[in-house]
Coordinates of C-alpha atoms in Angstrom, one line a residue:
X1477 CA -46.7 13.7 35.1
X1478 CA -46.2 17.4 34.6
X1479 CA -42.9 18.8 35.9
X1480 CA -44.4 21.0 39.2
X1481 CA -43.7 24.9 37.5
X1482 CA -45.3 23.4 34.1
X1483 CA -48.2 22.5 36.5
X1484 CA -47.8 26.0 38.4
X1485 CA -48.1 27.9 34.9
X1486 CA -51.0 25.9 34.2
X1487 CA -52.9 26.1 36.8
X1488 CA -52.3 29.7 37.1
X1489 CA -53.4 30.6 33.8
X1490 CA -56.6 28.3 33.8
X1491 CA -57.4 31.1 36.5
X1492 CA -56.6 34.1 35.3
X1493 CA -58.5 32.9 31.7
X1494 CA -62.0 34.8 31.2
X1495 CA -64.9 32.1 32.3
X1496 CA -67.9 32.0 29.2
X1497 CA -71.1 31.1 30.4
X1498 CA -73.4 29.8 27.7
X1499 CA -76.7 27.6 28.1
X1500 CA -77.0 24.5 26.0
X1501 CA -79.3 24.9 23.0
X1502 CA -83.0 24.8 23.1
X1503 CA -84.3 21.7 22.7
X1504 CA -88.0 19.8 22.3
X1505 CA -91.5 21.0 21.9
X1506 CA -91.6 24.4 20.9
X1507 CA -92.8 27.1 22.6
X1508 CA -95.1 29.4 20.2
X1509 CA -96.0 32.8 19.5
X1510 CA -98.0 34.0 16.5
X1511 CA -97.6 37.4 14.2
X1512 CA -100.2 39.0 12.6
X1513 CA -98.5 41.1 9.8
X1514 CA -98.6 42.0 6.0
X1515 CA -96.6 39.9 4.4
X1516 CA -98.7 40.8 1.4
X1517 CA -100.4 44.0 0.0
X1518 CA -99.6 48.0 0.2
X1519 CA -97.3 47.4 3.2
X1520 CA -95.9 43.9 3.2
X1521 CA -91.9 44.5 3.0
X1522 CA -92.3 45.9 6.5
X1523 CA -93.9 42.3 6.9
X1524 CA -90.4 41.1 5.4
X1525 CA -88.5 43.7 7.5
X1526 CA -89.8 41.6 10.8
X1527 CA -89.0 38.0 9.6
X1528 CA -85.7 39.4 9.2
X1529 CA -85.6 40.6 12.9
X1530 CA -87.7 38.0 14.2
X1531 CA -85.2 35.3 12.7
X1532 CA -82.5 36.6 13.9
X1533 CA -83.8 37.0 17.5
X1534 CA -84.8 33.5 17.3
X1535 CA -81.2 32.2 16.3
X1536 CA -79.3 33.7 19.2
X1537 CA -82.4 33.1 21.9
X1538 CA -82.5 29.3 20.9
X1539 CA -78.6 28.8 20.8
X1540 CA -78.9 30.3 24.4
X1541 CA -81.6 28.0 25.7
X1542 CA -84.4 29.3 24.0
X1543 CA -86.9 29.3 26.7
X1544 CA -86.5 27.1 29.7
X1545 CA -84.4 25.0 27.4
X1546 CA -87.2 24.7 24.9
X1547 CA -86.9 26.4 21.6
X1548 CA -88.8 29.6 21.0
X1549 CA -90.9 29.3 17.5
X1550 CA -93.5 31.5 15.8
X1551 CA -96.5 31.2 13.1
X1552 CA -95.9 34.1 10.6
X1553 CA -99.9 34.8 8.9
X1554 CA -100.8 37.3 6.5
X1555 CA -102.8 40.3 8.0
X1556 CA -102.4 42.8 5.0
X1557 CA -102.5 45.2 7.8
X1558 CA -106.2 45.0 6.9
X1559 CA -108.6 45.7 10.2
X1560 CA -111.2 42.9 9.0
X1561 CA -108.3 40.5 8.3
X1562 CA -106.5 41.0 11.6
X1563 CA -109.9 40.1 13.7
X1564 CA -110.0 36.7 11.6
X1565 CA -106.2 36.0 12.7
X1566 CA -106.9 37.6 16.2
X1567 CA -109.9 34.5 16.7
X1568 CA -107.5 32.3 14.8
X1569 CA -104.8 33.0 17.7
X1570 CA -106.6 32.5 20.7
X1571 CA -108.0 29.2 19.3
X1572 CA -104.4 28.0 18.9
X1573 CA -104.0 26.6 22.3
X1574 CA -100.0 26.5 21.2
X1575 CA -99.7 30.4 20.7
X1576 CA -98.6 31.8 24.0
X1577 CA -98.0 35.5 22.9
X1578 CA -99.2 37.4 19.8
X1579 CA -97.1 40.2 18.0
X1580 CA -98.6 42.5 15.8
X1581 CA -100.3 44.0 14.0
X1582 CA -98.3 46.5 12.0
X1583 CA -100.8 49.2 12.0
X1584 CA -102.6 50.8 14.8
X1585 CA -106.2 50.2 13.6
X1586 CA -105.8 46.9 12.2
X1587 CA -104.3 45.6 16.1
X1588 CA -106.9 47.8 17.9
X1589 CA -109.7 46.5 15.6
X1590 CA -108.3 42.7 17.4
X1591 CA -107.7 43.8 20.8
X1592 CA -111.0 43.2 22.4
X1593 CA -110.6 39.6 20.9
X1594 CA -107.3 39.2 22.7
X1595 CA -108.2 41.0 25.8
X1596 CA -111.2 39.1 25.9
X1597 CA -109.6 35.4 25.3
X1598 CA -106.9 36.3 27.8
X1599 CA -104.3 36.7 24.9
X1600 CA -101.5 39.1 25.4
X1601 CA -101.0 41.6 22.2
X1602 CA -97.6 43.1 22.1
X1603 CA -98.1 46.0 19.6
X1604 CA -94.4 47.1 18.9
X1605 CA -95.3 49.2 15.8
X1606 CA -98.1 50.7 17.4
X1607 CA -97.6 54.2 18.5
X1608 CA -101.6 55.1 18.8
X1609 CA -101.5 56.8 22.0
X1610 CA -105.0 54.8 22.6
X1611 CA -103.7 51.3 21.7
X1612 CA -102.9 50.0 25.0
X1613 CA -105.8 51.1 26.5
X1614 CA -107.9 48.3 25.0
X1615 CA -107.1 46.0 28.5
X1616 CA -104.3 44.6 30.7
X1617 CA -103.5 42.3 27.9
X1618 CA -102.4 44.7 25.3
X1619 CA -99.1 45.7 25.6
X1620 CA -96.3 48.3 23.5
X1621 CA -93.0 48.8 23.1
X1622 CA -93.7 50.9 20.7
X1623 CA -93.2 54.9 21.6
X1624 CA -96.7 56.7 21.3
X1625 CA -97.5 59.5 18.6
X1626 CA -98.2 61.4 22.2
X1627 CA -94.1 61.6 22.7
X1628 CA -93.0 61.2 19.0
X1629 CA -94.9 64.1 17.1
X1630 CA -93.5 66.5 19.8
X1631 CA -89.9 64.9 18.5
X1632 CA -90.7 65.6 14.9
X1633 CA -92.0 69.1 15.8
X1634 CA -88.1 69.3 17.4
X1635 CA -86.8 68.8 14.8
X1636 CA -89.2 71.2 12.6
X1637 CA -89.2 74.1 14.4
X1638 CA -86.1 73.8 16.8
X1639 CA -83.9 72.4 14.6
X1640 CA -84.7 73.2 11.0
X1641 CA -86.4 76.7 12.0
X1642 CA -90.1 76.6 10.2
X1643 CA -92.2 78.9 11.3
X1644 CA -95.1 78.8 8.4
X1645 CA -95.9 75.0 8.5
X1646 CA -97.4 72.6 5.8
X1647 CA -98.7 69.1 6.9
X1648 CA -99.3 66.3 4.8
X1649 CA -100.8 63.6 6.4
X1650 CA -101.8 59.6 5.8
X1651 CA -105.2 59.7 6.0
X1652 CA -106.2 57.4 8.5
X1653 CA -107.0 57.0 12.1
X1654 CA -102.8 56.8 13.1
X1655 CA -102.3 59.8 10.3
X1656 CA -104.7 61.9 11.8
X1657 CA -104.2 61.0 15.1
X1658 CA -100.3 62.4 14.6
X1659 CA -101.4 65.3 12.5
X1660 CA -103.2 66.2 15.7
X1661 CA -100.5 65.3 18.4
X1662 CA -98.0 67.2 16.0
X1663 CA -100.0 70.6 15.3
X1664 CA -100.5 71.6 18.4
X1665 CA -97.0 70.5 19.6
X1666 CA -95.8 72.9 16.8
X1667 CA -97.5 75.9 17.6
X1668 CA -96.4 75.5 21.0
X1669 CA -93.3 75.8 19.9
X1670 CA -94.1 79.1 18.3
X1671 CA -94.4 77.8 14.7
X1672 CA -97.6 78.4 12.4
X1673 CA -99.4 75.4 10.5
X1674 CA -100.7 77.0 7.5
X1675 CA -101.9 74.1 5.8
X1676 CA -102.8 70.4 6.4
X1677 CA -103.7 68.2 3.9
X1678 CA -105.0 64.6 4.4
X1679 CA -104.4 61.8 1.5
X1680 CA -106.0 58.3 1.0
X1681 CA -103.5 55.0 1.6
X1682 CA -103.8 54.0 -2.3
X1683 CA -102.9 58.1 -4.2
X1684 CA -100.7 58.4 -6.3
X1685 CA -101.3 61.5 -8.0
X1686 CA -100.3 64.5 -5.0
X1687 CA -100.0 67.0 -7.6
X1688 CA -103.7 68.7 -6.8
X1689 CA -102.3 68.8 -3.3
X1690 CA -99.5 69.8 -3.4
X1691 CA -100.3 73.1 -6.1
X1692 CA -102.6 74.1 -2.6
X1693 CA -100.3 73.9 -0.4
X1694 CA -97.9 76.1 -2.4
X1695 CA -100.6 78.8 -3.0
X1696 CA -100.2 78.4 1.4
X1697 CA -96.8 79.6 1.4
X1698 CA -95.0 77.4 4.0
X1699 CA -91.3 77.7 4.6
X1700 CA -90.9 74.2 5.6
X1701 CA -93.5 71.1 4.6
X1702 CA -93.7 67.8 7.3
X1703 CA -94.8 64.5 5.8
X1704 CA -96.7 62.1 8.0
X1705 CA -96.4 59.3 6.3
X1706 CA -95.4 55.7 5.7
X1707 CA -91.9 55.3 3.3
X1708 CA -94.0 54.5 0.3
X1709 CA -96.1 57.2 0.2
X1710 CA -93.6 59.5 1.5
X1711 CA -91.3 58.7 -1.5
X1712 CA -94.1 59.3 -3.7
X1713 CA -94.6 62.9 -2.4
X1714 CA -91.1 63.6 -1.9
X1715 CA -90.9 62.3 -5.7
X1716 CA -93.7 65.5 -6.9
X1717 CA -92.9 68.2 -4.8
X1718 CA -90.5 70.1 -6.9
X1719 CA -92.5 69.1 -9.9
X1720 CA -94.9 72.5 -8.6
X1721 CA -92.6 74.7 -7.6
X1722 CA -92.5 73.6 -4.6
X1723 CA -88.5 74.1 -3.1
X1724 CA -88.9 74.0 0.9
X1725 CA -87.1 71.7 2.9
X1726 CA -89.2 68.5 4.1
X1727 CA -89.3 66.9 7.4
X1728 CA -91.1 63.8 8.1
X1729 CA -92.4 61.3 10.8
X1730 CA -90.3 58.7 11.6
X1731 CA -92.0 56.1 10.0
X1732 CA -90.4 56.9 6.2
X1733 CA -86.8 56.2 8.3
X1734 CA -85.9 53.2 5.3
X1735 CA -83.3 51.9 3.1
X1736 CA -86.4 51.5 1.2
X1737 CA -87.4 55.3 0.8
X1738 CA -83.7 56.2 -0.6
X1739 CA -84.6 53.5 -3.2
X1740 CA -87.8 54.3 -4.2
X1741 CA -87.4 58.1 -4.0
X1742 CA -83.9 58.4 -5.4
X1743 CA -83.0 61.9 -5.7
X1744 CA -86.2 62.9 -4.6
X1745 CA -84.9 62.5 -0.9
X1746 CA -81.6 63.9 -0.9
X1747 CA -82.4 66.6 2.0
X1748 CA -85.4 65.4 3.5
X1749 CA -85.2 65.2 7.6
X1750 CA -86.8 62.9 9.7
X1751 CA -86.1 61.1 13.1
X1752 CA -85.8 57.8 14.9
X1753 CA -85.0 55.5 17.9
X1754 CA -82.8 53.2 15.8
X1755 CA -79.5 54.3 13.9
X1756 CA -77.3 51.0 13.1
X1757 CA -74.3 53.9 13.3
X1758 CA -75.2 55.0 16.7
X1759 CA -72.0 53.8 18.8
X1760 CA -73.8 51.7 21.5
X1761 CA -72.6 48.8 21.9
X1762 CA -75.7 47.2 21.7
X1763 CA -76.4 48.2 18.7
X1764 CA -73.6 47.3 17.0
X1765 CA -73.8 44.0 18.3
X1766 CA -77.2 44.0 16.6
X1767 CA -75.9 45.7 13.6
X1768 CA -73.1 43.0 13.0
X1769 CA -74.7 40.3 13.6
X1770 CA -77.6 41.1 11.2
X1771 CA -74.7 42.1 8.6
X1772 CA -73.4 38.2 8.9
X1773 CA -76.7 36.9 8.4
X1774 CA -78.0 38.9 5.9
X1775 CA -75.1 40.9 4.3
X1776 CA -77.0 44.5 4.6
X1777 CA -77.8 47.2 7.2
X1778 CA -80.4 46.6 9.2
X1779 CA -83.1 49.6 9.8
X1780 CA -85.6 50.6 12.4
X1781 CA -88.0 48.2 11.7
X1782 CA -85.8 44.9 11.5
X1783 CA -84.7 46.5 15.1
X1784 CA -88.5 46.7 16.5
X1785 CA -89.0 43.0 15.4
X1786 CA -85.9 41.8 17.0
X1787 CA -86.2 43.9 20.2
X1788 CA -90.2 42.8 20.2
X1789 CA -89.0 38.7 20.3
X1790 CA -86.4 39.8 22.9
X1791 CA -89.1 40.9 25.0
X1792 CA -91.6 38.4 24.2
X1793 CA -88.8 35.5 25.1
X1794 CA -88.1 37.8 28.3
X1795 CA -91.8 37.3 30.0
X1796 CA -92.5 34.2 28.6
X1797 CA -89.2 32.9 30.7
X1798 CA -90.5 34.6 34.0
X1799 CA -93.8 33.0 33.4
X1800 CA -92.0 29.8 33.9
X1801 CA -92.2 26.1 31.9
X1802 CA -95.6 25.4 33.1
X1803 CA -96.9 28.9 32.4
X1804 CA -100.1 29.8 31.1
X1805 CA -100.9 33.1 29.4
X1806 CA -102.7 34.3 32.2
X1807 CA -99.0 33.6 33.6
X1808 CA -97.2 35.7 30.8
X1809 CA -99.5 38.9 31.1
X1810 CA -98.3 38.4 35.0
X1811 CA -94.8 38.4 33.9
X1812 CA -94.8 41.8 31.6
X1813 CA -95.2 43.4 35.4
X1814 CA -92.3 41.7 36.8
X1815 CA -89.9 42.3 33.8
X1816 CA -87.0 44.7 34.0
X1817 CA -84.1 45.7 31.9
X1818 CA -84.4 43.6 29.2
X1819 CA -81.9 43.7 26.8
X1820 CA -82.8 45.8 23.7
X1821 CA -81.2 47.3 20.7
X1822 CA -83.4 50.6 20.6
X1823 CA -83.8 51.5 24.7
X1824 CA -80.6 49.7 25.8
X1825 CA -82.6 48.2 28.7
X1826 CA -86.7 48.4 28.2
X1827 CA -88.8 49.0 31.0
X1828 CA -92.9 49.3 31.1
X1829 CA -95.3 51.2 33.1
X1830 CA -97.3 49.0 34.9
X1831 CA -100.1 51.8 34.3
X1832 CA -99.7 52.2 30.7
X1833 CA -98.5 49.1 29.4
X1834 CA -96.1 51.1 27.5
X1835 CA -92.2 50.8 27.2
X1836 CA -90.5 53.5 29.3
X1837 CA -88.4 55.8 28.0
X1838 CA -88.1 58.3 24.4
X1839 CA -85.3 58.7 22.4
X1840 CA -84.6 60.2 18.8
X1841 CA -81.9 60.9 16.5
X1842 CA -81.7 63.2 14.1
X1843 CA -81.4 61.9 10.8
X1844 CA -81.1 63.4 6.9
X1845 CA -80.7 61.7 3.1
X1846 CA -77.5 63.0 2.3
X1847 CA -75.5 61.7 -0.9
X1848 CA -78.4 59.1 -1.3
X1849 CA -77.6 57.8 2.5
X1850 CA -79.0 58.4 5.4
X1851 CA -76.8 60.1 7.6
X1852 CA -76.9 61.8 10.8
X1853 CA -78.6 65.3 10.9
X1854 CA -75.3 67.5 12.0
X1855 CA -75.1 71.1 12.1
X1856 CA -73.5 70.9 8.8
X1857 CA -76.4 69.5 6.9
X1858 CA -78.9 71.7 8.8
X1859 CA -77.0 74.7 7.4
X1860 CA -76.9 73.1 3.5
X1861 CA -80.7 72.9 4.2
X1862 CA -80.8 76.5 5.6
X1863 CA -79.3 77.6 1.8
X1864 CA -82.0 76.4 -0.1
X1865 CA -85.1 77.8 1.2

């Protein structure tokens, strides 16, 4: 028998101890959501840059009860990010009587080519790479948390004309629906802004050769160029532009924000400004949960995209939880109304607009290469900038 103050010590430190609540892992049939993705093709390590995410979304929501106490599981198929292809795996989806949710696709006109299918079937879309400002508008099934061009190009034209102080602006711009569609959104935010977009020059998906276009728009005499582009093809640019003579400092869209366009651009980059919703050195602490937690499992920084795929799951695991263990997806479209504050790494707590169907909420950080990092974009680095022009 314990000697009564042994007991009283005891007893009074059971209560002053911190009580951890944690559900029992998931366990038995899955519940299922399918991707369609590149995992293949022009743009498939952003298709690798979501597994990552997506996996380790999965491992912390199924060691927490996974949904309803069933484990949360998806089916991963190749899209190429091709229109044609994501119909196929849009008809292949709604067929699937397991698939509850569908994430995807990467690019806004290969998921708006599939959204009348899913709209149509009663399927709900979450489109959390696609910032079309016309995505969600395909139906009450297709959802984003994805921030549209509509509030992002004004961010980038920010940072061009606030920030960085262009006032004779070049564009160069994917050319494609979501390249134009930002070229648009981002020219006219510009010259409200008082700058001047001297030149704006569209390029295919598959160039490789910018030279020719680039030689124009130094004959335009820009003080500052803005790439709207992908990190590939931005790193290609970036990688010809002082081959012509060509020494202005560069801004781009937020979609270039990589570990990959540092190491496919090399020195290229050094200087070049962009922005973003996700910096794994931002001090909140959810993101540096995220950040070391994806360090453990993968032993390397995570970037914006591994964020979007692990916030999209998050949210995904969020309404199919409301929609309750005998849910239907009729049930689930229900729940991405009733949903608040869910936990994310890029909006701290995501809200929608019921009208919209988008996430609530825009937020950027200002980012440069510096020293073949990416680095925040301080007054410092906006002066070395400054010096070259």
């Amino acid at each position: 028998m314990l000697h009564r103050q042994s007991f009283l010590r005891l007893a009074a430190a059971f209560l002053l101890a911190p009580i951890v609540a944690s559900a029992a892992p998931a366990a038995g049939e899955s519940v299922w959501f399918g991707v369609s993705g590149p995992l293949t093709g022009q743009n498939a390590q952003y298709g690798a840059q979501w597994k990552a995410g997506f996996d380790l979304a999965l491992e912390h929501i199924n060691a927490n009860g996974g949904i309803n106490g069933r484990p949360l599981a998806y089916v991963f198929e190749d899209s190429q990010s091709d229109p044609r292809q994501a119909v196929g795996l849009a008809q292949k989806f709604v067929n699937d009587k397991r698939i509850q949710i569908e994430l995807g696709d990467f690019s806004s006109p290969a998921s708006m080519a599939a959204s009348p299918i899913y709209q149509r079937a009663g399927l709900v879309q979450l489109g959390f790479t696609n910032s079309h400002p016309d995505f969600t508008k395909g139906g009450d099934y297709v959802w984003s948390p994805s921030i549209s061009q509509a509030d992002a190009q004004p961010l980038l034209a920010d940072l061009a004309v606030k920030t960085l102080g262009f006032k004779r602006v070049a564009v160069l711009f994917l050319n494609t629906d979501w390249g134009r569609t930002s070229r648009d959104v981002f020219v006219k935010a510009a010259e409200a802004r008082g700058a001047e977009v001297v030149i704006a020059e569209g390029y295919q998906p598959d160039e490789k050769d910018f030279r020719s276009t680039l030689v124009r728009v130094r004959d335009a005499n820009p003080d500052g160029l803005v790439l709207i582009s992908y990190y590939p093809d931005g790193a290609l640019i970036a990688g010809q532009v002082r081959n012509v003579g060509l020494k202005q400092p560069i801004a781009a869209s937020g979609s270039v924000y990589s570990p990959k366009f540092i190491e496919l651009g090399g020195a290229a980059v050094n200087g070049i400004y962009t922005n973003t919703a996700f910096f794994p050195e931002e001090p909140r602490a959810e993101v540096q949960d995220f950040v070391k937690r994806f360090r453990a499992k993968y032993g390397k920084e995570p970037d914006a995209f591994n964020a979007y795929a692990y916030d999209a799951v998050v949210i995904a695991a969020a309404a199919l939880r409301e929609a309750g263990p005998n849910g239907d997806r009729k049930a689930v479209r229900d729940a991405f109304y009733k949903i608040k504050d869910v936990p994310s790494v890029v909006f701290g707590k995501a809200n929608f607009d019921p009208q919209t169907r988008r996430v609530i909420g825009v937020k950027s950080v200002d980012l440069v290469v510096k020293d073949g990092k990416w680095a925040l974009g301080d007054a410092k680095s906006r002066a070395t900038v400054a010096s070259v022009r």
